[in-house]
Amino acid sequence: MDMEKVNCMDFDEFVGVFGNVIERCPLIAAAVWSQRPFLDLEDLEKHYFAFIDALPQSGQEGILRCHPDLAGREGQQGGLTSESQREQSGAGLTSLGAEERHKLAELNAEYRARFGFPFVLAVRLSDPAAVPRELARRLRCTPAQELRTALGEVKKICHLRLADLLNADPARL
Amino acid sequence: MDMEKVNCMDFDEFVGVFGNVIERCPLIAAAVWSQRPFLDLEDLEKHYFAFIDALPQSGQEGILRCHPDLAGREGQQGGLTSESQREQSGAGLTSLGAEERHKLAELNAEYRARFGFPFVLAVRLSDPAAVPRELARRLRCTPAQELRTALGEVKKICHLRLADLLNADPARL
């Protein structure tokens, strides 16, 4: 898809295509549409990132809370968005053994209790063995650090999803 | 459901129950959870309204763009949220004749083209005959007036949905 085509979309089409580049937050795509026309992928994602950065802390935490757990219940019950399903399954997180799944569930629960949002990671840039390690590491960060780190992961996911939709090379990550 | 129960919910439960009181914007419920505990319905909805009011104009338009057309394609194709389905069907909008539906579709299209978001109305406070009249009237407003009016309707819908969930009397409307 080229930018000329994107810039011709009405808001319904735009939200239909780009509504889930921030997981379960079509509101953000719908807001970004106001900023068209877009020059290129970088320009388009700049508007997503600016919207996220301008939200109050509660809204930034809200974005994180719209994400599913990695290798969690929603994945088991078929409740993931197609993007998340693809990413988690590509990273081997839907085919973990019972023990690994159980360990990750415990860490996820601990993380949620500590920070008030789920552990978010751009798993396409990771491998299954690294996920619990990274989770354990981030559990020791301060809440302010962790909010920043988690939003950085949201932006990486956004970049990769946009690059897919625009058939672009996901450079710079 | 009483407030004590609401205040005990973790963010998953809260978003599961209150995630769609602003149509297709679970992000807002997920942000509001940060403000718990809540005193009562009025206090809870105050936080929803404050979040909406604090968004930049693009974000407020984004909220509106997450709403379906009244008596529109999504209703015909079974793509409405259960809340919207109930509201539109309760207001008689899912059983219009072909001619009324066609007339409303034309007005909806004109409204979208003029304002860049769909026509939003708290239809539970209306009747099917009044909808095209109100749509035609609002088509003649300025964009700034209309953004304000439409967000007012979003808040009425939010109030009614919260009252349902909390088994409260939907007073003050």
Tab-separated table of C-alpha atoms in Angstrom:
chain	number	residue	atom	x	y	z
A	1	MET	CA	0.000	0.000	0.000
A	2	ASP	CA	1.425	3.422	-0.873
A	3	MET	CA	0.914	6.712	0.973
A	4	GLU	CA	-1.156	8.209	-1.813
A	5	LYS	CA	-3.721	5.478	-1.258
A	6	VAL	CA	-3.597	5.994	2.531
A	7	ASN	CA	-4.128	9.731	2.147
A	8	CYS	CA	-7.270	9.117	0.070
A	9	MET	CA	-8.933	6.952	2.746
A	10	ASP	CA	-12.024	8.185	4.559
A	11	PHE	CA	-11.925	7.701	8.342
A	12	ASP	CA	-13.820	4.393	8.239
A	13	GLU	CA	-11.318	2.832	5.852
A	14	PHE	CA	-8.387	4.305	7.752
A	15	VAL	CA	-9.592	2.967	11.111
A	16	GLY	CA	-10.407	-0.367	9.445
A	17	VAL	CA	-6.797	-0.707	8.231
A	18	PHE	CA	-4.769	1.128	10.901
A	19	GLY	CA	-7.116	0.827	13.900
A	20	ASN	CA	-5.091	-1.821	15.702
A	21	VAL	CA	-1.506	-0.672	15.228
A	22	ILE	CA	-1.889	0.415	18.841
A	23	GLU	CA	-3.456	-2.705	20.355
A	24	ARG	CA	-7.228	-2.299	20.882
A	25	CYS	CA	-6.995	1.509	20.645
A	26	PRO	CA	-8.841	2.443	17.428
A	27	LEU	CA	-9.407	5.852	19.057
A	28	ILE	CA	-5.750	6.679	18.388
A	29	ALA	CA	-5.880	5.783	14.691
A	30	ALA	CA	-9.144	7.714	14.445
A	31	ALA	CA	-7.428	10.747	15.984
A	32	VAL	CA	-4.344	10.403	13.761
A	33	TRP	CA	-6.564	10.528	10.646
A	34	SER	CA	-7.127	14.230	11.464
A	35	GLN	CA	-3.430	14.856	10.673
A	36	ARG	CA	-3.482	13.571	7.072
A	37	PRO	CA	-1.933	13.850	4.523
A	38	PHE	CA	1.089	11.777	5.593
A	39	LEU	CA	4.439	11.884	3.821
A	40	ASP	CA	5.633	8.379	4.616
A	41	LEU	CA	5.686	5.674	7.318
A	42	GLU	CA	7.892	7.806	9.539
A	43	ASP	CA	5.560	10.768	9.295
A	44	LEU	CA	2.499	8.598	9.973
A	45	GLU	CA	4.010	6.941	13.030
A	46	LYS	CA	5.219	10.309	14.313
A	47	HIS	CA	1.558	11.286	14.742
A	48	TYR	CA	0.763	8.057	16.621
A	49	PHE	CA	3.728	8.635	18.919
A	50	ALA	CA	2.859	12.306	19.483
A	51	PHE	CA	-0.681	11.342	20.477
A	52	ILE	CA	0.610	8.772	22.978
A	53	ASP	CA	3.174	11.195	24.413
A	54	ALA	CA	0.549	13.926	24.872
A	55	LEU	CA	-1.794	11.709	26.945
A	56	PRO	CA	-1.894	12.115	30.700
A	57	GLN	CA	-0.241	9.278	32.625
A	58	SER	CA	-3.606	7.577	33.217
A	59	GLY	CA	-4.174	7.475	29.442
A	60	GLN	CA	-0.707	6.049	28.802
A	61	GLU	CA	-1.364	3.376	31.424
A	62	GLY	CA	-4.758	2.867	29.737
A	63	ILE	CA	-3.012	1.997	26.454
A	64	LEU	CA	-0.891	-0.603	28.232
A	65	ARG	CA	-3.973	-2.078	29.957
A	66	CYS	CA	-5.531	-2.744	26.542
A	67	HIS	CA	-2.717	-5.249	25.819
A	68	PRO	CA	-3.090	-8.992	26.518
A	69	ASP	CA	-0.695	-10.999	28.666
A	70	LEU	CA	2.055	-12.780	26.745
A	71	ALA	CA	1.251	-16.517	26.624
A	72	GLY	CA	-1.792	-15.708	28.767
A	73	ARG	CA	-5.395	-16.768	29.154
A	74	GLU	CA	-6.658	-14.762	26.168
A	75	GLY	CA	-4.279	-16.607	23.867
A	76	GLN	CA	-5.464	-19.949	25.261
A	77	GLN	CA	-9.107	-18.967	24.756
A	78	GLY	CA	-8.745	-17.525	21.248
A	79	GLY	CA	-9.423	-13.973	22.439
A	80	LEU	CA	-6.390	-12.240	20.923
A	81	THR	CA	-6.525	-9.706	18.096
A	82	SER	CA	-5.191	-11.210	14.867
A	83	GLU	CA	-2.051	-9.037	15.064
A	84	SER	CA	-1.277	-10.152	18.612
A	85	GLN	CA	-2.036	-13.775	17.762
A	86	ARG	CA	0.411	-13.642	14.856
A	87	GLU	CA	3.133	-11.953	16.888
A	88	GLN	CA	2.846	-14.254	19.895
A	89	SER	CA	2.656	-17.363	17.781
A	90	GLY	CA	5.604	-16.200	15.610
A	91	ALA	CA	7.635	-15.776	18.798
A	92	GLY	CA	6.762	-19.313	19.933
A	93	LEU	CA	4.654	-18.088	22.861
A	94	THR	CA	1.538	-20.053	21.899
A	95	SER	CA	3.379	-23.368	21.933
A	96	LEU	CA	5.138	-23.243	25.308
A	97	GLY	CA	5.147	-26.275	27.553
A	98	ALA	CA	2.947	-26.260	30.674
A	99	GLU	CA	5.844	-25.466	32.966
A	100	GLU	CA	7.114	-22.474	30.965
A	101	ARG	CA	3.542	-21.183	30.621
A	102	HIS	CA	3.007	-21.506	34.358
A	103	LYS	CA	6.238	-19.661	35.140
A	104	LEU	CA	5.317	-16.845	32.760
A	105	ALA	CA	1.804	-16.621	34.257
A	106	GLU	CA	3.298	-16.157	37.726
A	107	LEU	CA	5.674	-13.445	36.518
A	108	ASN	CA	2.865	-11.727	34.597
A	109	ALA	CA	0.698	-11.686	37.723
A	110	GLU	CA	3.530	-10.278	39.809
A	111	TYR	CA	4.193	-7.586	37.194
A	112	ARG	CA	0.514	-6.573	37.000
A	113	ALA	CA	0.272	-6.368	40.781
A	114	ARG	CA	3.398	-4.212	40.966
A	115	PHE	CA	2.731	-1.782	38.095
A	116	GLY	CA	-1.050	-1.831	37.457
A	117	PHE	CA	-0.655	-2.762	33.784
A	118	PRO	CA	0.400	-5.908	31.903
A	119	PHE	CA	3.933	-6.679	30.732
A	120	VAL	CA	4.248	-5.380	27.157
A	121	LEU	CA	7.097	-6.459	24.896
A	122	ALA	CA	7.629	-6.310	21.116
A	123	VAL	CA	8.007	-10.099	20.949
A	124	ARG	CA	8.868	-10.116	17.239
A	125	LEU	CA	12.226	-8.715	18.282
A	126	SER	CA	12.654	-11.383	20.980
A	127	ASP	CA	12.659	-15.154	21.436
A	128	PRO	CA	10.642	-17.291	23.876
A	129	ALA	CA	13.590	-17.964	26.194
A	130	ALA	CA	14.301	-14.230	26.507
A	131	VAL	CA	10.748	-13.272	27.521
A	132	PRO	CA	10.765	-14.510	31.154
A	133	ARG	CA	14.304	-13.155	31.593
A	134	GLU	CA	13.262	-9.711	30.372
A	135	LEU	CA	10.092	-9.838	32.491
A	136	ALA	CA	12.103	-10.680	35.610
A	137	ARG	CA	14.548	-7.860	34.830
A	138	ARG	CA	11.811	-5.251	34.293
A	139	LEU	CA	10.028	-6.324	37.498
A	140	ARG	CA	12.934	-4.750	39.366
A	141	CYS	CA	12.593	-1.338	37.667
A	142	THR	CA	10.839	1.660	39.212
A	143	PRO	CA	7.239	2.373	38.114
A	144	ALA	CA	8.312	5.563	36.292
A	145	GLN	CA	11.105	3.745	34.397
A	146	GLU	CA	8.796	0.883	33.593
A	147	LEU	CA	6.016	3.105	32.213
A	148	ARG	CA	8.626	4.645	29.871
A	149	THR	CA	10.018	1.259	28.828
A	150	ALA	CA	6.574	-0.240	28.223
A	151	LEU	CA	5.468	2.711	26.067
A	152	GLY	CA	8.712	2.285	24.093
A	153	GLU	CA	7.635	-1.317	23.403
A	154	VAL	CA	4.169	-0.112	22.316
A	155	LYS	CA	5.907	2.177	19.809
A	156	LYS	CA	8.101	-0.659	18.488
A	157	ILE	CA	4.991	-2.805	18.004
A	158	CYS	CA	3.283	0.137	16.274
A	159	HIS	CA	6.272	0.607	13.953
A	160	LEU	CA	6.371	-3.088	13.000
A	161	ARG	CA	2.611	-3.245	12.380
A	162	LEU	CA	2.706	-0.092	10.247
A	163	ALA	CA	5.690	-1.464	8.280
A	164	ASP	CA	3.671	-4.650	7.593
A	165	LEU	CA	0.624	-2.721	6.431
A	166	LEU	CA	2.702	-0.474	4.180
A	167	ASN	CA	4.989	-3.285	2.949
A	168	ALA	CA	7.930	-1.278	4.211
A	169	ASP	CA	11.258	-2.409	5.560
A	170	PRO	CA	11.009	-2.299	9.383
A	171	ALA	CA	14.335	-0.500	9.731
A	172	ARG	CA	15.650	1.394	12.721
A	173	LEU	CA	14.765	-1.120	15.456
B	1	MET	CA	-23.592	-3.812	41.175
B	2	ASP	CA	-22.494	-1.535	43.998
B	3	MET	CA	-19.480	0.774	44.118
B	4	GLU	CA	-17.668	-1.309	46.697
B	5	LYS	CA	-17.591	-4.148	44.201
B	6	VAL	CA	-16.445	-1.805	41.411
B	7	ASN	CA	-13.645	-0.429	43.574
B	8	CYS	CA	-12.354	-3.961	44.203
B	9	MET	CA	-12.012	-4.784	40.504
B	10	ASP	CA	-8.597	-5.273	38.941
B	11	PHE	CA	-8.098	-3.477	35.624
B	12	ASP	CA	-9.040	-6.508	33.526
B	13	GLU	CA	-12.390	-6.894	35.250
B	14	PHE	CA	-13.015	-3.150	35.154
B	15	VAL	CA	-12.278	-2.890	31.415
B	16	GLY	CA	-14.362	-6.031	30.837
B	17	VAL	CA	-17.390	-4.419	32.491
B	18	PHE	CA	-16.953	-0.691	31.751
B	19	GLY	CA	-14.804	-0.860	28.589
B	20	ASN	CA	-17.587	0.103	26.186
B	21	VAL	CA	-19.435	2.860	28.020
B	22	ILE	CA	-17.587	5.063	25.549
B	23	GLU	CA	-18.233	3.202	22.303
B	24	ARG	CA	-15.195	1.144	21.202
B	25	CYS	CA	-12.844	3.139	23.450
B	26	PRO	CA	-11.683	0.686	26.149
B	27	LEU	CA	-8.609	2.912	26.485
B	28	ILE	CA	-10.760	5.463	28.308
B	29	ALA	CA	-12.136	2.958	30.831
B	30	ALA	CA	-8.608	1.625	31.292
B	31	ALA	CA	-7.406	5.163	32.029
B	32	VAL	CA	-10.318	5.900	34.390
B	33	TRP	CA	-9.413	2.820	36.472
B	34	SER	CA	-6.328	4.775	37.631
B	35	GLN	CA	-8.674	7.182	39.467
B	36	ARG	CA	-10.351	4.574	41.711
B	37	PRO	CA	-11.862	4.428	44.316
B	38	PHE	CA	-15.099	5.957	43.065
B	39	LEU	CA	-17.797	7.341	45.340
B	40	ASP	CA	-20.821	6.760	43.124
B	41	LEU	CA	-22.015	6.820	39.508
B	42	GLU	CA	-21.615	10.587	39.330
B	43	ASP	CA	-18.044	10.409	40.549
B	44	LEU	CA	-17.208	7.579	38.128
B	45	GLU	CA	-18.679	9.351	35.123
B	46	LYS	CA	-16.950	12.590	36.122
B	47	HIS	CA	-13.624	10.851	35.437
B	48	TYR	CA	-14.810	9.626	32.022
B	49	PHE	CA	-15.944	13.158	31.129
B	50	ALA	CA	-12.731	14.762	32.398
B	51	PHE	CA	-10.673	12.391	30.256
B	52	ILE	CA	-12.720	13.266	27.162
B	53	ASP	CA	-12.539	16.993	27.861
B	54	ALA	CA	-8.749	16.872	28.307
B	55	LEU	CA	-8.115	15.228	24.909
B	56	PRO	CA	-6.888	17.358	22.027
B	57	GLN	CA	-9.513	18.030	19.353
B	58	SER	CA	-8.172	15.184	17.180
B	59	GLY	CA	-8.740	12.767	20.082
B	60	GLN	CA	-12.272	14.029	20.662
B	61	GLU	CA	-12.998	13.580	16.958
B	62	GLY	CA	-11.368	10.150	17.268
B	63	ILE	CA	-13.943	9.148	19.902
B	64	LEU	CA	-16.766	10.172	17.582
B	65	ARG	CA	-15.208	8.237	14.682
B	66	CYS	CA	-15.362	5.028	16.755
B	67	HIS	CA	-19.191	5.269	16.677
B	68	PRO	CA	-21.281	3.442	14.061
B	69	ASP	CA	-23.808	5.150	11.804
B	70	LEU	CA	-27.389	5.073	13.076
B	71	ALA	CA	-29.367	2.527	11.028
B	72	GLY	CA	-26.184	2.020	8.975
B	73	ARG	CA	-24.272	-0.743	7.262
B	74	GLU	CA	-22.736	-2.133	10.458
B	75	GLY	CA	-26.199	-2.694	11.920
B	76	GLN	CA	-27.287	-4.503	8.747
B	77	GLN	CA	-24.186	-6.705	8.832
B	78	GLY	CA	-24.301	-7.567	12.543
B	79	GLY	CA	-21.138	-5.574	13.277
B	80	LEU	CA	-22.476	-3.409	16.132
B	81	THR	CA	-21.335	-3.692	19.747
B	82	SER	CA	-24.042	-5.278	21.915
B	83	GLU	CA	-24.734	-1.921	23.624
B	84	SER	CA	-25.183	-0.105	20.326
B	85	GLN	CA	-27.291	-2.940	18.936
B	86	ARG	CA	-29.609	-2.756	21.956
B	87	GLU	CA	-29.890	1.024	21.819
B	88	GLN	CA	-30.522	1.232	18.088
B	89	SER	CA	-33.006	-1.615	18.129
B	90	GLY	CA	-34.789	-0.172	21.202
B	91	ALA	CA	-35.177	3.104	19.306
B	92	GLY	CA	-36.682	1.282	16.320
B	93	LEU	CA	-33.704	2.030	14.063
B	94	THR	CA	-33.062	-1.596	13.087
B	95	SER	CA	-36.588	-2.058	11.727
B	96	LEU	CA	-36.936	0.977	9.469
B	97	GLY	CA	-38.456	0.600	6.011
B	98	ALA	CA	-36.169	0.765	2.976
B	99	GLU	CA	-37.130	4.342	2.194
B	100	GLU	CA	-36.452	5.688	5.699
B	101	ARG	CA	-33.166	3.773	5.827
B	102	HIS	CA	-32.141	5.201	2.480
B	103	LYS	CA	-33.000	8.752	3.563
B	104	LEU	CA	-30.989	8.339	6.778
B	105	ALA	CA	-28.029	6.877	4.858
B	106	GLU	CA	-27.963	9.949	2.616
B	107	LEU	CA	-28.076	12.319	5.589
B	108	ASN	CA	-25.398	10.299	7.416
B	109	ALA	CA	-23.125	10.500	4.369
B	110	GLU	CA	-23.678	14.246	4.063
B	111	TYR	CA	-22.941	14.705	7.778
B	112	ARG	CA	-19.707	12.636	7.601
B	113	ALA	CA	-18.519	14.572	4.562
B	114	ARG	CA	-19.214	17.899	6.280
B	115	PHE	CA	-17.774	17.192	9.762
B	116	GLY	CA	-15.324	14.277	9.358
B	117	PHE	CA	-17.071	12.132	11.973
B	118	PRO	CA	-20.380	10.223	12.099
B	119	PHE	CA	-23.645	11.595	13.479
B	120	VAL	CA	-23.833	10.584	17.146
B	121	LEU	CA	-27.095	10.760	19.094
B	122	ALA	CA	-28.248	9.208	22.389
B	123	VAL	CA	-31.097	7.413	20.616
B	124	ARG	CA	-32.583	6.025	23.820
B	125	LEU	CA	-33.760	9.567	24.494
B	126	SER	CA	-35.209	9.899	21.007
B	127	ASP	CA	-37.669	8.192	18.634
B	128	PRO	CA	-37.103	7.008	15.052
B	129	ALA	CA	-39.073	9.873	13.486
B	130	ALA	CA	-37.007	12.463	15.359
B	131	VAL	CA	-33.628	11.084	14.210
B	132	PRO	CA	-33.605	12.378	10.592
B	133	ARG	CA	-35.082	15.703	11.765
B	134	GLU	CA	-32.307	16.129	14.335
B	135	LEU	CA	-29.683	15.034	11.817
B	136	ALA	CA	-30.917	17.600	9.286
B	137	ARG	CA	-30.910	20.289	11.969
B	138	ARG	CA	-27.378	19.517	13.144
B	139	LEU	CA	-26.093	19.458	9.558
B	140	ARG	CA	-26.640	23.213	9.534
B	141	CYS	CA	-24.487	23.868	12.644
B	142	THR	CA	-20.883	25.038	12.542
B	143	PRO	CA	-18.129	22.389	12.978
B	144	ALA	CA	-17.160	23.804	16.400
B	145	GLN	CA	-20.783	23.757	17.642
B	146	GLU	CA	-21.282	20.289	16.251
B	147	LEU	CA	-18.167	18.843	17.906
B	148	ARG	CA	-19.497	20.151	21.234
B	149	THR	CA	-23.004	18.808	20.633
B	150	ALA	CA	-21.756	15.389	19.528
B	151	LEU	CA	-19.491	15.026	22.589
B	152	GLY	CA	-22.501	15.947	24.734
B	153	GLU	CA	-24.347	13.005	23.155
B	154	VAL	CA	-21.363	10.716	23.866
B	155	LYS	CA	-21.635	11.749	27.525
B	156	LYS	CA	-25.393	11.067	27.629
B	157	ILE	CA	-24.769	7.594	26.159
B	158	CYS	CA	-21.991	7.063	28.721
B	159	HIS	CA	-24.320	8.101	31.558
B	160	LEU	CA	-27.094	5.751	30.410
B	161	ARG	CA	-24.728	2.804	29.963
B	162	LEU	CA	-23.162	3.375	33.393
B	163	ALA	CA	-26.639	3.627	34.963
B	164	ASP	CA	-27.524	0.272	33.367
B	165	LEU	CA	-24.370	-1.413	34.630
B	166	LEU	CA	-24.836	-0.020	38.143
B	167	ASN	CA	-28.612	-0.604	38.198
B	168	ALA	CA	-29.030	3.091	38.926
B	169	ASP	CA	-31.808	5.465	37.994
B	170	PRO	CA	-30.658	7.372	34.891
B	171	ALA	CA	-31.677	10.748	36.321
B	172	ARG	CA	-30.615	14.177	35.133
B	173	LEU	CA	-31.084	13.667	31.407
